[in-house]
Amino acid sequence: MYPGWGWASALRIMASLPLIGSEAFILLLFYFQVAFSAKFSVIGPDQPIRAPFGADIMLWCMLSPAMDASHMEIRWFRSQYYSPVHLYREGKDENDQQLLEYQGRTELIKDGIQNGSVSLRISSVRLSDEGQYKCFFEDKPYYDEAILDMNVIGSGSPVHFHLDQQQDGGVRVVCLSTGLYPEPKVFWSGEEGQNISSAFRVQKRENSGLYSVEDVVIIMQPAGRKIDCSIHTSLLDQPKVATLSIGDAFFPKASQWMVAFAFLLTIFVLFTFGVWWYIRKQHREKDVLSSQLGVLTAEVDLRRTIMNPDYVLLDERTANPSLSITPDRRCVRHADGQQRLEDSSARFDTETCVLGVQRFTQGRHYWKVDVGDGREWAVGVCKDSVRKSGAYQFSPQEGIWSLALFVDSYVVLDSKEITLSQPGELRQIGVYLQCEAGELSFYNADSMELVHTFSKCFFNGETIRPFFWLGNTGIEISMCH
C-alpha cells in the first residue's frame, strides 16, 4: 500500500480545492487514482511475540484481503532492507543475501502462501534475535509491510536453596537460579508474609548472555523458620517461587563469651578499617598532588619552549627537484617545471619532500608552520637516516611522524591510519618535540588547541629533523616568525 494516504488526507486536500488551479486538480485526481488502487495490506501480530531462549519461534504475517502470494517477493528484515533475515523471491528462497547470524537458522513456512499467509521459523533463539522485524510483501507496483516485535525470555532453572554455616546468630540461606532473562529481581518473605531484606546478592551474566543470581538472607530464630524465595523478570507471567522450612537443629546456641568475642571482633575490624581508610586517603591525596604537579610542570615546559621557538631553515640539498625554496630558506612551493639539480643521495627523488636544516638529539623544541589554505600537505619530524628514494607512506615504520591533510581529512599514521575530528581549519601548525620523552605533539598554533600527540616515539637516540611534504595542489609552506 502506498504510505501516507488515507481518508483524513483526502478530506484535507478536498477542502483546499477552491484554492488550487486546474492543472493541480488534474494532478490531484491522478494521486487519488494511485492512492485508492492499493491492492493489499500486510497484517501481523498486534502484541510482541515472546520467544523462549534456545527454542524455535514462529513469526507470522498475512495479506488482507487473502490472495495468492506464491509469485510475490516476501522479505523479512530488521533495520536494513538490503540485509534480509530471510528472502523469498521468484518462487524460491534466496539465502545468499541473508544476514550471517541467521544463516541455517530460518525457514519460510509456505503452507498457507496461496492464501497470503506465511510464517518464519527461527531456530535456537538467541538474545541477539530480540527486537523489531518487518514482514514485507511486494507485487509490483504494490507493496506493504507489517512490523513485529520479539522479546526473548530466559525462564531460568528451578529455584534451589543452599544452607551455609551459621552466621550472626542465625542461618545463612542462599537462593539460586540460572538461565534468566531479562534481568531478574529476587524477593524474600517469611511465614506471615513479611518482607525479608537480602544480606547481599551476586548477580552475573553467563557466556550466553543470560543471568544467574545468588541471593543471601540471614534467618534469625525469632523471625520464623519458613521462608519463600521468589524470582521475577519483567516477561515472566508468574514468578518462580520456592519454599524452605528450617528446623531447630540449624540454629546456633549463643553463649556469652561468643557474644563478647563477636563484639570485640567487630571493634577490631572497624578500627583496622579506619586505619586502612586513613592511610589510603593520604596516598590518594599525594597521588593527586603529584599528578597535578606533573601537568603543571609539562604546561610550564611547553610555554617556556614556545617563548623561545627554533628558527627552522629548509635544507635545499634534500628538496625534491620539483620544489622551489626561497632565498631565505623559510618557504617552499612547487617549481615551474622540473629543475635540473645535481643528483645526490641526500635528495628526495620521488616524494615531493624537504627536510629542515636543524638536527635534534635532545631537549625540547617548538616551531610553527604556515600551511595556508593548501589541501594536501604533511608536517612533522623524521629520522636523519630516512629513506629518500622511491615512494612510501609517511609512517613511524619509515622513521616519519607527521600530521597530514589529504583533500578534506586530517590524518596521522601510527600503527594504522587515524582520521582526526578537527572542528576548524588548520592554517598554522605548532610542532612540539620532546626528545628524551619520545613525544611529538601538534597544536593549532592560532588557538594552542592540541590536535594530536605521538607518545613513546622510538627515536632510539637518532638525530631528528623537521619534515615537510607538499601535495599536488599548488600549496606553499612557510616557517612562521
Short mmCIF file of C-alpha atoms in Angstrom, two decimals:
data_model
loop_
_atom_site.label_atom_id
_atom_site.label_comp_id
_atom_site.label_asym_id
_atom_site.label_seq_id
_atom_site.Cartn_x
_atom_site.Cartn_y
_atom_site.Cartn_z
CA MET A 1 0.00 0.00 0.00
CA TYR A 2 1.34 3.44 -0.79
CA PRO A 3 2.22 5.03 2.56
CA GLY A 4 0.91 8.38 3.78
CA TRP A 5 -2.59 8.20 2.19
CA GLY A 6 -5.91 7.91 3.99
CA TRP A 7 -9.37 9.44 4.25
CA ALA A 8 -8.12 12.18 6.59
CA SER A 9 -5.57 13.21 3.96
CA ALA A 10 -8.25 13.08 1.23
CA LEU A 11 -10.62 15.33 3.18
CA ARG A 12 -7.90 17.89 3.87
CA ILE A 13 -6.99 18.02 0.17
CA MET A 14 -10.64 18.26 -0.91
CA ALA A 15 -11.14 21.16 1.48
CA SER A 16 -8.39 23.09 -0.32
CA LEU A 17 -9.82 22.54 -3.86
CA PRO A 18 -11.18 26.11 -4.32
CA LEU A 19 -7.64 27.36 -3.76
CA ILE A 20 -5.89 25.35 -6.49
CA GLY A 21 -5.77 25.60 -10.26
CA SER A 22 -6.98 23.20 -12.96
CA GLU A 23 -3.53 21.63 -13.53
CA ALA A 24 -3.12 20.94 -9.82
CA PHE A 25 -6.64 19.45 -9.73
CA ILE A 26 -5.76 17.01 -12.56
CA LEU A 27 -2.57 16.02 -10.72
CA LEU A 28 -4.59 15.52 -7.55
CA LEU A 29 -7.02 13.20 -9.39
CA PHE A 30 -4.00 11.13 -10.54
CA TYR A 31 -2.72 10.81 -6.97
CA PHE A 32 -6.19 9.74 -5.81
CA GLN A 33 -6.30 7.06 -8.50
CA VAL A 34 -2.92 5.69 -7.32
CA ALA A 35 -3.70 6.04 -3.64
CA PHE A 36 -7.02 4.18 -3.66
CA SER A 37 -5.94 1.48 -6.09
CA ALA A 38 -3.84 -0.25 -3.38
CA LYS A 39 -4.03 -3.99 -3.91
CA PHE A 40 -3.39 -5.32 -0.39
CA SER A 41 -2.13 -4.61 3.10
CA VAL A 42 0.06 -6.75 5.37
CA ILE A 43 -1.16 -7.72 8.84
CA GLY A 44 0.97 -9.07 11.70
CA PRO A 45 0.59 -9.71 15.44
CA ASP A 46 -0.60 -6.68 17.44
CA GLN A 47 1.34 -7.80 20.54
CA PRO A 48 5.06 -8.58 20.97
CA ILE A 49 5.92 -12.25 20.43
CA ARG A 50 7.63 -13.99 23.36
CA ALA A 51 10.45 -16.31 22.33
CA PRO A 52 11.98 -18.74 24.85
CA PHE A 53 15.78 -18.66 24.71
CA GLY A 54 17.20 -21.63 22.78
CA ALA A 55 13.81 -22.72 21.43
CA ASP A 56 12.32 -22.34 17.93
CA ILE A 57 9.88 -19.47 17.31
CA MET A 58 7.35 -18.72 14.56
CA LEU A 59 6.81 -15.16 13.29
CA TRP A 60 3.71 -14.80 11.12
CA CYS A 61 2.10 -12.25 8.83
CA MET A 62 -0.64 -12.34 6.19
CA LEU A 63 -2.20 -10.39 3.34
CA SER A 64 -5.53 -8.65 3.57
CA PRO A 65 -7.57 -9.45 1.56
CA ALA A 66 -6.34 -13.05 1.25
CA MET A 67 -4.70 -13.80 -2.10
CA ASP A 68 -2.06 -16.00 -3.66
CA ALA A 69 1.41 -14.74 -2.69
CA SER A 70 3.48 -17.55 -4.21
CA HIS A 71 4.64 -15.29 -7.07
CA MET A 72 5.40 -12.28 -4.84
CA GLU A 73 8.61 -11.18 -3.16
CA ILE A 74 8.44 -11.85 0.60
CA ARG A 75 11.23 -10.25 2.59
CA TRP A 76 11.82 -10.50 6.33
CA PHE A 77 14.34 -7.95 7.58
CA ARG A 78 15.22 -5.91 10.63
CA SER A 79 16.63 -2.39 10.31
CA GLN A 80 18.22 -2.70 6.84
CA TYR A 81 16.05 -3.57 3.83
CA TYR A 82 19.02 -4.95 1.86
CA SER A 83 20.19 -7.15 4.77
CA PRO A 84 17.37 -9.72 4.96
CA VAL A 85 16.75 -12.20 7.71
CA HIS A 86 15.06 -14.33 5.02
CA LEU A 87 14.22 -13.63 1.38
CA TYR A 88 11.71 -15.43 -0.88
CA ARG A 89 11.65 -14.27 -4.50
CA GLU A 90 10.59 -15.67 -7.85
CA GLY A 91 9.11 -18.76 -6.19
CA LYS A 92 12.19 -19.80 -4.20
CA ASP A 93 14.24 -18.95 -1.12
CA GLU A 94 17.37 -16.87 -1.73
CA ASN A 95 19.80 -17.25 1.15
CA ASP A 96 22.93 -15.79 -0.45
CA GLN A 97 21.99 -12.29 0.80
CA GLN A 98 20.95 -13.48 4.27
CA LEU A 99 22.47 -11.94 7.40
CA LEU A 100 25.32 -14.13 8.65
CA GLU A 101 23.84 -14.70 12.11
CA TYR A 102 20.63 -16.14 10.60
CA GLN A 103 22.20 -18.49 8.05
CA GLY A 104 20.98 -22.04 8.57
CA ARG A 105 18.52 -20.88 11.26
CA THR A 106 15.47 -19.71 9.27
CA GLU A 107 12.74 -21.45 7.29
CA LEU A 108 9.81 -19.83 5.50
CA ILE A 109 6.66 -21.93 6.13
CA LYS A 110 4.61 -21.69 2.94
CA ASP A 111 1.65 -23.97 3.78
CA GLY A 112 -0.76 -21.02 3.56
CA ILE A 113 1.06 -18.95 0.94
CA GLN A 114 -1.75 -19.40 -1.61
CA ASN A 115 -3.99 -17.58 0.88
CA GLY A 116 -1.35 -14.92 1.56
CA SER A 117 -0.31 -16.35 4.93
CA VAL A 118 3.33 -17.18 5.74
CA SER A 119 5.39 -17.86 8.86
CA LEU A 120 9.10 -17.53 9.52
CA ARG A 121 10.63 -20.16 11.77
CA ILE A 122 13.78 -19.05 13.62
CA SER A 123 15.67 -21.92 15.25
CA SER A 124 17.61 -21.83 18.52
CA VAL A 125 16.61 -18.30 19.55
CA ARG A 126 19.48 -16.09 20.79
CA LEU A 127 19.45 -12.87 22.78
CA SER A 128 20.64 -11.01 19.68
CA ASP A 129 17.41 -12.05 17.93
CA GLU A 130 15.39 -9.78 20.23
CA GLY A 131 13.90 -6.63 18.69
CA GLN A 132 11.88 -5.50 15.70
CA TYR A 133 11.21 -7.43 12.48
CA LYS A 134 9.50 -6.32 9.27
CA CYS A 135 7.44 -8.60 7.03
CA PHE A 136 7.44 -7.10 3.52
CA PHE A 137 5.32 -8.23 0.53
CA GLU A 138 5.82 -6.84 -2.98
CA ASP A 139 3.76 -7.49 -6.12
CA LYS A 140 4.98 -4.65 -8.32
CA PRO A 141 3.92 -1.91 -8.26
CA TYR A 142 2.19 -2.73 -4.95
CA TYR A 143 3.91 -3.32 -1.64
CA ASP A 144 3.30 -3.11 2.09
CA GLU A 145 4.90 -4.29 5.32
CA ALA A 146 3.96 -5.21 8.87
CA ILE A 147 6.14 -4.57 11.92
CA LEU A 148 6.54 -7.26 14.58
CA ASP A 149 8.31 -7.11 17.94
CA MET A 150 10.00 -10.14 19.52
CA ASN A 151 11.04 -10.42 23.17
CA VAL A 152 13.45 -13.17 24.24
CA ILE A 153 12.67 -14.90 27.54
CA GLY A 154 15.01 -16.90 29.72
CA SER A 155 12.66 -18.69 32.11
CA GLY A 156 15.56 -19.97 34.22
CA SER A 157 16.28 -23.14 36.12
CA PRO A 158 14.16 -24.22 39.11
CA VAL A 159 14.88 -22.25 42.29
CA HIS A 160 17.32 -24.05 44.61
CA PHE A 161 18.25 -23.39 48.23
CA HIS A 162 21.60 -23.82 49.86
CA LEU A 163 22.13 -23.57 53.63
CA ASP A 164 25.55 -22.36 54.64
CA GLN A 165 27.16 -22.25 58.06
CA GLN A 166 25.56 -20.48 61.00
CA GLN A 167 26.18 -16.74 60.91
CA ASP A 168 25.40 -13.83 63.25
CA GLY A 169 23.14 -15.95 65.47
CA GLY A 170 21.10 -17.24 62.53
CA VAL A 171 21.25 -19.41 59.45
CA ARG A 172 22.71 -18.21 56.15
CA VAL A 173 20.32 -19.19 53.31
CA VAL A 174 21.24 -18.89 49.62
CA CYS A 175 18.60 -18.81 46.84
CA LEU A 176 19.99 -19.77 43.39
CA SER A 177 18.75 -19.83 39.79
CA THR A 178 20.41 -19.66 36.37
CA GLY A 179 19.39 -19.04 32.74
CA LEU A 180 17.23 -15.96 33.44
CA TYR A 181 16.38 -13.12 31.06
CA PRO A 182 15.63 -10.18 31.28
CA GLU A 183 17.49 -9.13 34.42
CA PRO A 184 15.81 -10.77 37.44
CA LYS A 185 14.69 -9.42 40.81
CA VAL A 186 14.61 -11.50 43.99
CA PHE A 187 12.13 -11.14 46.87
CA TRP A 188 12.06 -12.95 50.23
CA SER A 189 9.07 -13.34 52.58
CA GLY A 190 8.58 -15.00 55.96
CA GLU A 191 5.89 -17.24 57.45
CA GLU A 192 3.47 -14.36 57.92
CA GLY A 193 4.17 -12.75 54.56
CA GLN A 194 6.58 -10.15 55.93
CA ASN A 195 9.39 -9.00 53.64
CA ILE A 196 12.93 -10.12 54.48
CA SER A 197 15.85 -7.98 53.32
CA SER A 198 18.74 -9.58 51.46
CA ALA A 199 22.13 -9.65 53.15
CA PHE A 200 23.82 -9.47 49.73
CA ARG A 201 23.35 -10.61 46.16
CA VAL A 202 25.68 -11.99 43.50
CA GLN A 203 24.27 -11.48 40.00
CA LYS A 204 26.23 -12.05 36.79
CA ARG A 205 25.78 -12.72 33.09
CA GLU A 206 26.76 -16.07 31.68
CA ASN A 207 28.59 -16.53 28.36
CA SER A 208 25.20 -16.95 26.67
CA GLY A 209 24.09 -13.53 27.94
CA LEU A 210 21.57 -14.98 30.39
CA TYR A 211 21.61 -14.02 34.06
CA SER A 212 22.41 -16.16 37.08
CA VAL A 213 21.61 -14.98 40.59
CA GLU A 214 22.57 -15.96 44.12
CA ASP A 215 20.67 -14.09 46.83
CA VAL A 216 21.51 -14.45 50.52
CA VAL A 217 19.47 -13.82 53.70
CA ILE A 218 20.30 -14.45 57.34
CA ILE A 219 17.33 -16.11 59.12
CA MET A 220 17.19 -15.44 62.84
CA GLN A 221 15.28 -17.73 65.25
CA PRO A 222 12.67 -15.14 66.29
CA ALA A 223 11.83 -14.36 62.66
CA GLY A 224 10.35 -17.80 61.91
CA ARG A 225 11.64 -20.92 60.21
CA LYS A 226 9.65 -20.96 56.94
CA ILE A 227 10.63 -18.65 54.08
CA ASP A 228 9.75 -18.11 50.42
CA CYS A 229 12.20 -17.03 47.70
CA SER A 230 10.55 -15.64 44.53
CA ILE A 231 12.40 -14.62 41.37
CA HIS A 232 10.74 -12.20 38.95
CA THR A 233 11.54 -10.96 35.46
CA SER A 234 9.51 -8.42 33.50
CA LEU A 235 8.41 -11.02 30.91
CA LEU A 236 7.50 -14.00 33.12
CA ASP A 237 3.75 -14.31 33.70
CA GLN A 238 4.34 -15.95 37.06
CA PRO A 239 7.39 -15.59 39.34
CA LYS A 240 9.49 -18.63 40.14
CA VAL A 241 8.82 -19.43 43.80
CA ALA A 242 10.32 -21.96 46.22
CA THR A 243 9.65 -22.52 49.95
CA LEU A 244 12.12 -23.67 52.59
CA SER A 245 11.47 -24.89 56.15
CA ILE A 246 14.35 -24.74 58.64
CA GLY A 247 14.47 -26.97 61.72
CA ASP A 248 15.73 -26.03 65.20
CA ALA A 249 18.92 -28.02 64.69
CA PHE A 250 20.21 -25.39 62.27
CA PHE A 251 20.10 -22.51 64.76
CA PRO A 252 23.14 -21.85 66.94
CA LYS A 253 23.08 -21.76 70.73
CA ALA A 254 24.72 -18.47 71.57
CA SER A 255 26.92 -18.15 74.65
CA GLN A 256 28.04 -15.02 76.50
CA TRP A 257 31.70 -15.44 75.61
CA MET A 258 30.83 -15.77 71.91
CA VAL A 259 28.77 -12.57 72.11
CA ALA A 260 31.68 -10.78 73.76
CA PHE A 261 34.11 -12.18 71.19
CA ALA A 262 31.86 -11.05 68.35
CA PHE A 263 31.65 -7.56 69.85
CA LEU A 264 35.43 -7.26 70.26
CA LEU A 265 35.99 -8.62 66.78
CA THR A 266 33.64 -6.02 65.37
CA ILE A 267 35.51 -3.24 67.20
CA PHE A 268 38.84 -4.58 65.90
CA VAL A 269 37.58 -4.78 62.31
CA LEU A 270 36.18 -1.24 62.47
CA PHE A 271 39.46 0.07 63.91
CA THR A 272 41.52 -1.73 61.26
CA PHE A 273 39.26 -0.41 58.51
CA GLY A 274 39.58 3.13 59.87
CA VAL A 275 43.39 2.94 59.86
CA TRP A 276 43.39 1.48 56.33
CA TRP A 277 40.99 4.13 55.08
CA TYR A 278 43.10 6.96 56.57
CA ILE A 279 46.35 5.65 55.04
CA ARG A 280 44.69 5.13 51.66
CA LYS A 281 43.26 8.67 51.77
CA GLN A 282 46.73 10.10 52.42
CA HIS A 283 48.20 8.13 49.49
CA ARG A 284 45.35 9.21 47.20
CA GLU A 285 45.83 12.88 48.06
CA LYS A 286 49.57 12.50 47.45
CA ASP A 287 48.94 10.88 44.04
CA VAL A 288 46.53 13.67 43.07
CA LEU A 289 49.06 16.33 44.04
CA SER A 290 51.82 14.52 42.10
CA SER A 291 49.58 14.28 39.04
CA GLN A 292 48.64 17.96 39.23
CA LEU A 293 52.30 18.91 39.68
CA GLY A 294 53.22 16.82 36.63
CA VAL A 295 50.56 18.54 34.50
CA LEU A 296 51.69 21.96 35.71
CA THR A 297 55.35 21.17 35.02
CA ALA A 298 54.51 19.98 31.49
CA GLU A 299 52.48 23.15 30.85
CA VAL A 300 55.33 25.37 32.09
CA ASP A 301 57.83 23.48 29.90
CA LEU A 302 55.59 23.93 26.85
CA ARG A 303 55.08 27.64 27.47
CA ARG A 304 58.80 28.18 28.03
CA THR A 305 59.64 26.36 24.80
CA ILE A 306 57.00 28.33 22.84
CA MET A 307 58.52 31.59 24.08
CA ASN A 308 61.87 30.53 22.54
CA PRO A 309 60.92 28.76 19.28
CA ASP A 310 63.50 27.19 16.98
CA TYR A 311 64.36 29.16 13.82
CA VAL A 312 63.88 26.39 11.27
CA LEU A 313 65.52 26.68 7.83
CA LEU A 314 64.89 24.42 4.84
CA ASP A 315 67.72 22.23 3.55
CA GLU A 316 67.95 22.76 -0.24
CA ARG A 317 70.14 19.65 -0.62
CA THR A 318 67.23 17.39 0.44
CA ALA A 319 64.49 19.07 -1.63
CA ASN A 320 62.80 17.13 -4.44
CA PRO A 321 63.75 18.64 -7.86
CA SER A 322 60.15 19.77 -8.41
CA LEU A 323 60.27 22.01 -5.32
CA SER A 324 61.50 25.61 -5.21
CA ILE A 325 62.90 27.14 -1.99
CA THR A 326 63.07 30.90 -1.40
CA PRO A 327 66.49 32.53 -0.87
CA ASP A 328 65.86 32.99 2.88
CA ARG A 329 65.19 29.19 3.05
CA ARG A 330 61.96 29.76 5.01
CA CYS A 331 59.40 28.97 2.29
CA VAL A 332 58.88 26.13 -0.20
CA ARG A 333 56.49 25.75 -3.13
CA HIS A 334 56.16 23.77 -6.34
CA ALA A 335 58.58 24.99 -9.02
CA ASP A 336 57.53 25.92 -12.56
CA GLY A 337 58.64 22.69 -14.19
CA GLN A 338 61.33 20.19 -13.23
CA GLN A 339 64.59 21.80 -12.12
CA ARG A 340 67.97 20.48 -13.19
CA LEU A 341 69.81 19.84 -9.96
CA GLU A 342 72.83 17.80 -9.06
CA ASP A 343 71.99 14.18 -8.22
CA SER A 344 72.52 13.45 -4.57
CA SER A 345 71.69 10.60 -2.22
CA ALA A 346 70.55 13.26 0.26
CA ARG A 347 67.74 14.42 -2.10
CA PHE A 348 64.18 13.01 -2.24
CA ASP A 349 63.86 11.66 -5.80
CA THR A 350 60.16 10.62 -5.82
CA GLU A 351 58.23 12.12 -2.90
CA THR A 352 57.89 15.93 -3.01
CA CYS A 353 59.55 16.35 0.40
CA VAL A 354 62.16 18.56 2.01
CA LEU A 355 63.84 18.46 5.44
CA GLY A 356 64.83 21.19 7.86
CA VAL A 357 68.48 22.09 8.34
CA GLN A 358 68.18 21.71 12.14
CA ARG A 359 69.15 18.39 13.75
CA PHE A 360 67.83 17.49 17.21
CA THR A 361 69.14 14.83 19.57
CA GLN A 362 68.00 16.14 22.96
CA GLY A 363 65.90 18.80 24.66
CA ARG A 364 62.50 20.35 23.85
CA HIS A 365 61.89 22.18 20.57
CA TYR A 366 58.98 24.12 19.06
CA TRP A 367 58.38 25.68 15.65
CA LYS A 368 55.37 26.92 13.68
CA VAL A 369 54.50 26.08 10.08
CA ASP A 370 52.09 28.09 7.89
CA VAL A 371 50.19 25.75 5.51
CA GLY A 372 47.73 28.40 4.36
CA ASP A 373 44.70 27.04 2.55
CA GLY A 374 46.53 24.08 0.95
CA ARG A 375 44.54 20.86 0.55
CA GLU A 376 47.42 18.35 0.59
CA TRP A 377 50.38 18.58 2.95
CA ALA A 378 52.25 16.79 5.72
CA VAL A 379 54.24 18.36 8.58
CA GLY A 380 56.25 16.59 11.30
CA VAL A 381 59.67 15.11 12.02
CA CYS A 382 61.76 12.23 10.71
CA LYS A 383 64.99 10.41 11.42
CA ASP A 384 68.05 11.83 9.69
CA SER A 385 68.50 8.39 8.11
CA VAL A 386 65.05 8.42 6.49
CA ARG A 387 64.86 6.76 3.06
CA LYS A 388 64.81 9.35 0.25
CA SER A 389 64.40 7.15 -2.82
CA GLY A 390 61.13 5.67 -4.10
CA ALA A 391 57.57 6.13 -2.83
CA TYR A 392 56.35 5.12 0.63
CA GLN A 393 53.91 6.02 3.39
CA PHE A 394 54.84 8.67 5.96
CA SER A 395 54.67 6.27 8.91
CA PRO A 396 56.78 5.54 12.03
CA GLN A 397 57.87 2.31 10.32
CA GLU A 398 59.66 4.53 7.76
CA GLY A 399 61.03 6.78 10.53
CA ILE A 400 58.46 9.56 9.95
CA TRP A 401 55.94 11.00 12.43
CA SER A 402 53.62 13.53 10.77
CA LEU A 403 50.23 15.24 10.69
CA ALA A 404 48.77 15.34 7.17
CA LEU A 405 45.84 16.79 5.25
CA PHE A 406 44.60 14.63 2.37
CA VAL A 407 41.86 16.52 0.46
CA ASP A 408 39.39 17.09 3.36
CA SER A 409 40.65 14.79 6.14
CA TYR A 410 43.31 15.38 8.78
CA VAL A 411 45.12 12.10 9.41
CA VAL A 412 48.10 10.67 11.27
CA LEU A 413 49.87 7.40 10.54
CA ASP A 414 50.75 5.38 13.63
CA SER A 415 50.37 1.59 13.62
CA LYS A 416 47.41 2.38 11.32
CA GLU A 417 45.89 5.45 9.68
CA ILE A 418 43.83 7.55 12.12
CA THR A 419 41.38 10.19 10.90
CA LEU A 420 41.17 13.16 13.29
CA SER A 421 38.00 15.04 14.12
CA GLN A 422 39.07 18.66 13.75
CA PRO A 423 36.40 21.36 14.42
CA GLY A 424 38.06 24.07 12.33
CA GLU A 425 40.54 24.54 9.51
CA LEU A 426 44.23 24.37 10.41
CA ARG A 427 46.26 27.14 8.82
CA GLN A 428 49.23 27.32 11.21
CA ILE A 429 50.63 24.16 12.84
CA GLY A 430 52.64 24.21 16.07
CA VAL A 431 55.14 21.33 16.29
CA TYR A 432 56.37 20.45 19.83
CA LEU A 433 59.18 17.86 20.07
CA GLN A 434 60.40 16.32 23.37
CA CYS A 435 63.41 14.16 22.51
CA GLU A 436 64.08 12.46 25.88
CA ALA A 437 60.36 11.73 26.45
CA GLY A 438 59.93 10.42 22.90
CA GLU A 439 56.84 12.61 22.33
CA LEU A 440 55.72 14.69 19.38
CA SER A 441 52.64 16.95 19.65
CA PHE A 442 50.79 19.05 17.08
CA TYR A 443 48.84 22.17 18.03
CA ASN A 444 46.57 24.61 16.25
CA ALA A 445 49.04 27.48 16.57
CA ASP A 446 46.24 30.08 16.42
CA SER A 447 44.35 28.72 19.48
CA MET A 448 47.02 26.42 21.03
CA GLU A 449 44.44 23.63 20.99
CA LEU A 450 46.08 20.17 20.99
CA VAL A 451 45.43 18.27 17.74
CA HIS A 452 47.34 15.00 18.30
CA THR A 453 50.26 13.54 20.29
CA PHE A 454 52.57 10.68 19.31
CA SER A 455 53.64 9.01 22.57
CA LYS A 456 56.61 6.71 23.02
CA CYS A 457 58.19 7.52 19.66
CA PHE A 458 61.13 5.17 19.11
CA PHE A 459 63.82 7.66 18.10
CA ASN A 460 66.47 5.27 19.53
CA GLY A 461 68.90 8.11 20.06
CA GLU A 462 68.98 9.01 16.34
CA THR A 463 69.15 12.56 15.06
CA ILE A 464 65.70 14.06 14.35
CA ARG A 465 64.94 16.66 11.65
CA PRO A 466 61.85 18.72 10.67
CA PHE A 467 59.93 17.07 7.80
CA PHE A 468 57.65 18.63 5.12
CA TRP A 469 55.65 17.22 2.19
CA LEU A 470 53.74 19.22 -0.45
CA GLY A 471 50.87 17.66 -2.37
CA ASN A 472 49.97 18.39 -5.99
CA THR A 473 47.59 21.26 -5.31
CA GLY A 474 49.88 24.26 -5.65
CA ILE A 475 50.45 24.57 -1.90
CA GLU A 476 53.07 26.81 -0.31
CA ILE A 477 54.55 26.01 3.11
CA SER A 478 56.47 28.62 5.07
CA MET A 479 58.01 28.91 8.52
CA CYS A 480 56.23 31.32 10.87
CA HIS A 481 58.25 34.02 12.64
#
